[in-house]
Amino acid sequence: MTDLYDHEPKQFYFGADTEYCPHKPIPERHTDAWDEWMALGHQAYDDGILCLAAPCGIGCPACSAESGDMVPWSRCENRPHTPARTEPRAPRHRALTVEVGSLECWERECDEFFTEDGDEIPGKTACSHLTEMEICAACSEPPVGNTDNFPAAVAMADCPQMNAADSPAAG
């Protein structure tokens, strides 16, 4: 099972060698001009230089590392608090196991993340209040255009389509 806490939103940036970097031209390396240019908000990484003045969006670092290209946070299938958003097509009524808990627990504000003195417990990734629940993937999706990050979840046992299929009249 994938550790859900490896997947978290992170800001991604365009490379300094793209048209999105406002600090052109790029000076020669190992010069005073290079040092001044780097101080404008550039950061070296394995494949080049990023321009921190050119954000390209919020992505999932874990999924991006697997695919080799930036995966937008909305496409991360391992988001811990919501089911993955599906492509625009008729959703399937199927069981989806998700972790559920209060917003206080997801935002690491519950008492279990702190010592009795109020200090944060380092390395603690979850509290005991989070539980697994089987929900209907179709019924739990937010309506088109909804910007609610925490949509209401419909338990699989409460799915109208599944209940209709199980009724004596359906058989």
Short mmCIF file of C-alpha atoms in Angstrom, two decimals:
data_model
loop_
_atom_site.label_atom_id
_atom_site.label_comp_id
_atom_site.label_asym_id
_atom_site.label_seq_id
_atom_site.Cartn_x
_atom_site.Cartn_y
_atom_site.Cartn_z
CA MET A 1 0.00 0.00 0.00
CA THR A 2 1.26 3.47 -0.85
CA ASP A 3 1.94 5.73 2.11
CA LEU A 4 -0.62 8.48 1.57
CA TYR A 5 1.58 11.01 3.32
CA ASP A 6 4.24 10.82 0.57
CA HIS A 7 1.77 12.65 -1.64
CA GLU A 8 1.32 16.31 -0.79
CA PRO A 9 0.86 19.50 -2.82
CA LYS A 10 3.99 21.43 -3.74
CA GLN A 11 4.60 24.49 -5.91
CA PHE A 12 6.45 23.72 -9.16
CA TYR A 13 8.39 26.28 -11.23
CA PHE A 14 9.42 26.73 -14.84
CA GLY A 15 13.08 26.45 -15.79
CA ALA A 16 15.14 29.62 -16.07
CA ASP A 17 15.87 28.74 -19.70
CA THR A 18 12.16 29.07 -20.64
CA GLU A 19 10.28 32.17 -21.82
CA TYR A 20 8.58 32.36 -18.39
CA CYS A 21 11.73 33.52 -16.58
CA PRO A 22 11.74 37.34 -16.49
CA HIS A 23 15.50 37.55 -15.76
CA LYS A 24 17.01 37.31 -19.26
CA PRO A 25 19.67 36.97 -20.47
CA ILE A 26 21.29 34.19 -18.45
CA PRO A 27 24.88 35.21 -17.62
CA GLU A 28 27.93 33.00 -17.87
CA ARG A 29 28.47 30.66 -14.91
CA HIS A 30 31.07 31.31 -12.21
CA THR A 31 31.00 35.10 -12.64
CA ASP A 32 29.79 37.94 -10.42
CA ALA A 33 26.90 38.45 -12.87
CA TRP A 34 25.96 34.79 -12.41
CA ASP A 35 25.94 35.16 -8.61
CA GLU A 36 23.74 38.27 -8.85
CA TRP A 37 21.40 36.51 -11.31
CA MET A 38 21.09 33.47 -9.02
CA ALA A 39 20.25 35.80 -6.10
CA LEU A 40 17.23 37.10 -8.08
CA GLY A 41 15.37 33.90 -7.24
CA HIS A 42 16.91 31.01 -9.12
CA GLN A 43 17.54 27.57 -7.74
CA ALA A 44 19.73 24.81 -9.12
CA TYR A 45 18.32 21.28 -9.40
CA ASP A 46 19.42 18.06 -11.13
CA ASP A 47 18.23 19.05 -14.62
CA GLY A 48 19.05 22.78 -14.63
CA ILE A 49 18.00 26.02 -12.95
CA LEU A 50 14.49 26.89 -11.76
CA CYS A 51 13.13 30.44 -11.75
CA LEU A 52 11.22 31.00 -8.51
CA ALA A 53 9.53 34.02 -10.14
CA ALA A 54 7.88 31.68 -12.69
CA PRO A 55 5.48 29.30 -10.89
CA CYS A 56 3.83 26.75 -13.16
CA GLY A 57 1.34 25.27 -10.70
CA ILE A 58 0.77 23.01 -7.72
CA GLY A 59 1.84 19.43 -8.32
CA CYS A 60 2.41 16.15 -6.51
CA PRO A 61 6.16 15.49 -6.09
CA ALA A 62 5.69 11.71 -5.54
CA CYS A 63 3.56 11.22 -8.68
CA SER A 64 5.82 13.57 -10.65
CA ALA A 65 8.90 11.54 -9.70
CA GLU A 66 7.17 8.37 -10.91
CA SER A 67 6.03 9.85 -14.23
CA GLY A 68 9.10 11.96 -14.98
CA ASP A 69 6.95 15.05 -15.59
CA MET A 70 4.91 17.32 -13.30
CA VAL A 71 1.63 15.72 -12.24
CA PRO A 72 -0.89 18.38 -11.14
CA TRP A 73 -2.14 17.98 -7.57
CA SER A 74 -5.69 17.56 -8.91
CA ARG A 75 -4.53 14.43 -10.79
CA CYS A 76 -2.80 12.76 -7.81
CA GLU A 77 -4.68 9.52 -7.23
CA ASN A 78 -3.21 9.17 -3.73
CA ARG A 79 -4.54 12.41 -2.27
CA PRO A 80 -5.30 11.54 1.34
CA HIS A 81 -8.53 13.47 1.87
CA THR A 82 -10.49 13.15 -1.36
CA PRO A 83 -10.95 10.52 -4.04
CA ALA A 84 -9.12 11.15 -7.30
CA ARG A 85 -11.03 13.31 -9.71
CA THR A 86 -12.04 11.36 -12.75
CA GLU A 87 -11.96 12.39 -16.37
CA PRO A 88 -15.21 14.02 -17.58
CA ARG A 89 -17.31 10.90 -18.15
CA ALA A 90 -20.11 9.13 -16.36
CA PRO A 91 -18.72 8.10 -12.95
CA ARG A 92 -18.91 4.44 -11.95
CA HIS A 93 -20.71 3.42 -8.78
CA ARG A 94 -17.96 1.37 -7.15
CA ALA A 95 -16.51 1.01 -3.68
CA LEU A 96 -13.57 3.24 -2.89
CA THR A 97 -11.71 2.96 0.41
CA VAL A 98 -10.70 6.34 1.82
CA GLU A 99 -9.42 7.64 5.11
CA VAL A 100 -11.88 9.91 6.92
CA GLY A 101 -11.55 12.16 9.91
CA SER A 102 -12.19 15.66 11.13
CA LEU A 103 -10.64 18.69 9.47
CA GLU A 104 -8.76 19.27 12.72
CA CYS A 105 -7.02 15.89 12.27
CA TRP A 106 -6.19 16.46 8.58
CA GLU A 107 -4.69 19.87 9.35
CA ARG A 108 -2.59 18.36 12.16
CA GLU A 109 -4.30 20.48 14.81
CA CYS A 110 -5.69 17.63 16.91
CA ASP A 111 -4.27 17.02 20.39
CA GLU A 112 -2.47 13.82 19.35
CA PHE A 113 0.05 15.82 17.31
CA PHE A 114 1.28 17.67 20.41
CA THR A 115 2.94 16.82 23.72
CA GLU A 116 1.31 17.73 27.03
CA ASP A 117 3.44 20.90 26.98
CA GLY A 118 1.97 21.91 23.60
CA ASP A 119 5.08 21.13 21.51
CA GLU A 120 4.56 19.46 18.13
CA ILE A 121 5.59 15.80 18.03
CA PRO A 122 8.22 15.51 15.26
CA GLY A 123 7.63 12.85 12.61
CA LYS A 124 4.03 12.09 13.64
CA THR A 125 2.08 11.64 10.40
CA ALA A 126 -1.40 10.58 11.55
CA CYS A 127 -3.65 10.44 14.56
CA SER A 128 -5.88 7.63 15.81
CA HIS A 129 -9.05 9.53 14.82
CA LEU A 130 -8.56 8.77 11.10
CA THR A 131 -10.49 5.69 9.99
CA GLU A 132 -11.08 3.87 6.73
CA MET A 133 -14.50 3.97 5.10
CA GLU A 134 -15.91 2.47 1.91
CA ILE A 135 -17.65 5.17 -0.11
CA CYS A 136 -19.33 5.20 -3.51
CA ALA A 137 -16.90 6.81 -5.96
CA ALA A 138 -19.71 8.27 -8.11
CA CYS A 139 -22.03 9.53 -5.37
CA SER A 140 -19.16 11.11 -3.44
CA GLU A 141 -17.83 13.22 -6.29
CA PRO A 142 -18.56 16.93 -6.01
CA PRO A 143 -20.86 18.36 -8.70
CA VAL A 144 -19.21 19.93 -11.77
CA GLY A 145 -17.98 23.41 -10.91
CA ASN A 146 -17.89 22.79 -7.17
CA THR A 147 -14.72 24.15 -5.59
CA ASP A 148 -15.26 22.42 -2.23
CA ASN A 149 -12.05 20.56 -1.35
CA PHE A 150 -13.88 18.41 1.19
CA PRO A 151 -16.99 17.05 -0.56
CA ALA A 152 -19.56 15.03 1.32
CA ALA A 153 -18.84 11.32 1.16
CA VAL A 154 -21.63 8.80 0.54
CA ALA A 155 -21.09 5.44 2.22
CA MET A 156 -21.24 2.50 -0.20
CA ALA A 157 -24.17 1.12 1.82
CA ASP A 158 -26.09 4.36 1.10
CA CYS A 159 -25.47 4.40 -2.68
CA PRO A 160 -28.91 4.58 -4.37
CA GLN A 161 -27.76 2.63 -7.43
CA MET A 162 -26.24 -0.18 -5.39
CA ASN A 163 -29.32 -0.32 -3.15
CA ALA A 164 -31.57 -0.49 -6.26
CA ALA A 165 -29.49 -3.38 -7.62
CA ASP A 166 -29.83 -5.25 -4.31
CA SER A 167 -33.60 -4.74 -3.98
CA PRO A 168 -35.99 -7.69 -4.67
CA ALA A 169 -37.64 -5.75 -7.52
CA ALA A 170 -34.27 -5.52 -9.36
CA GLY A 171 -33.75 -9.29 -9.36
#
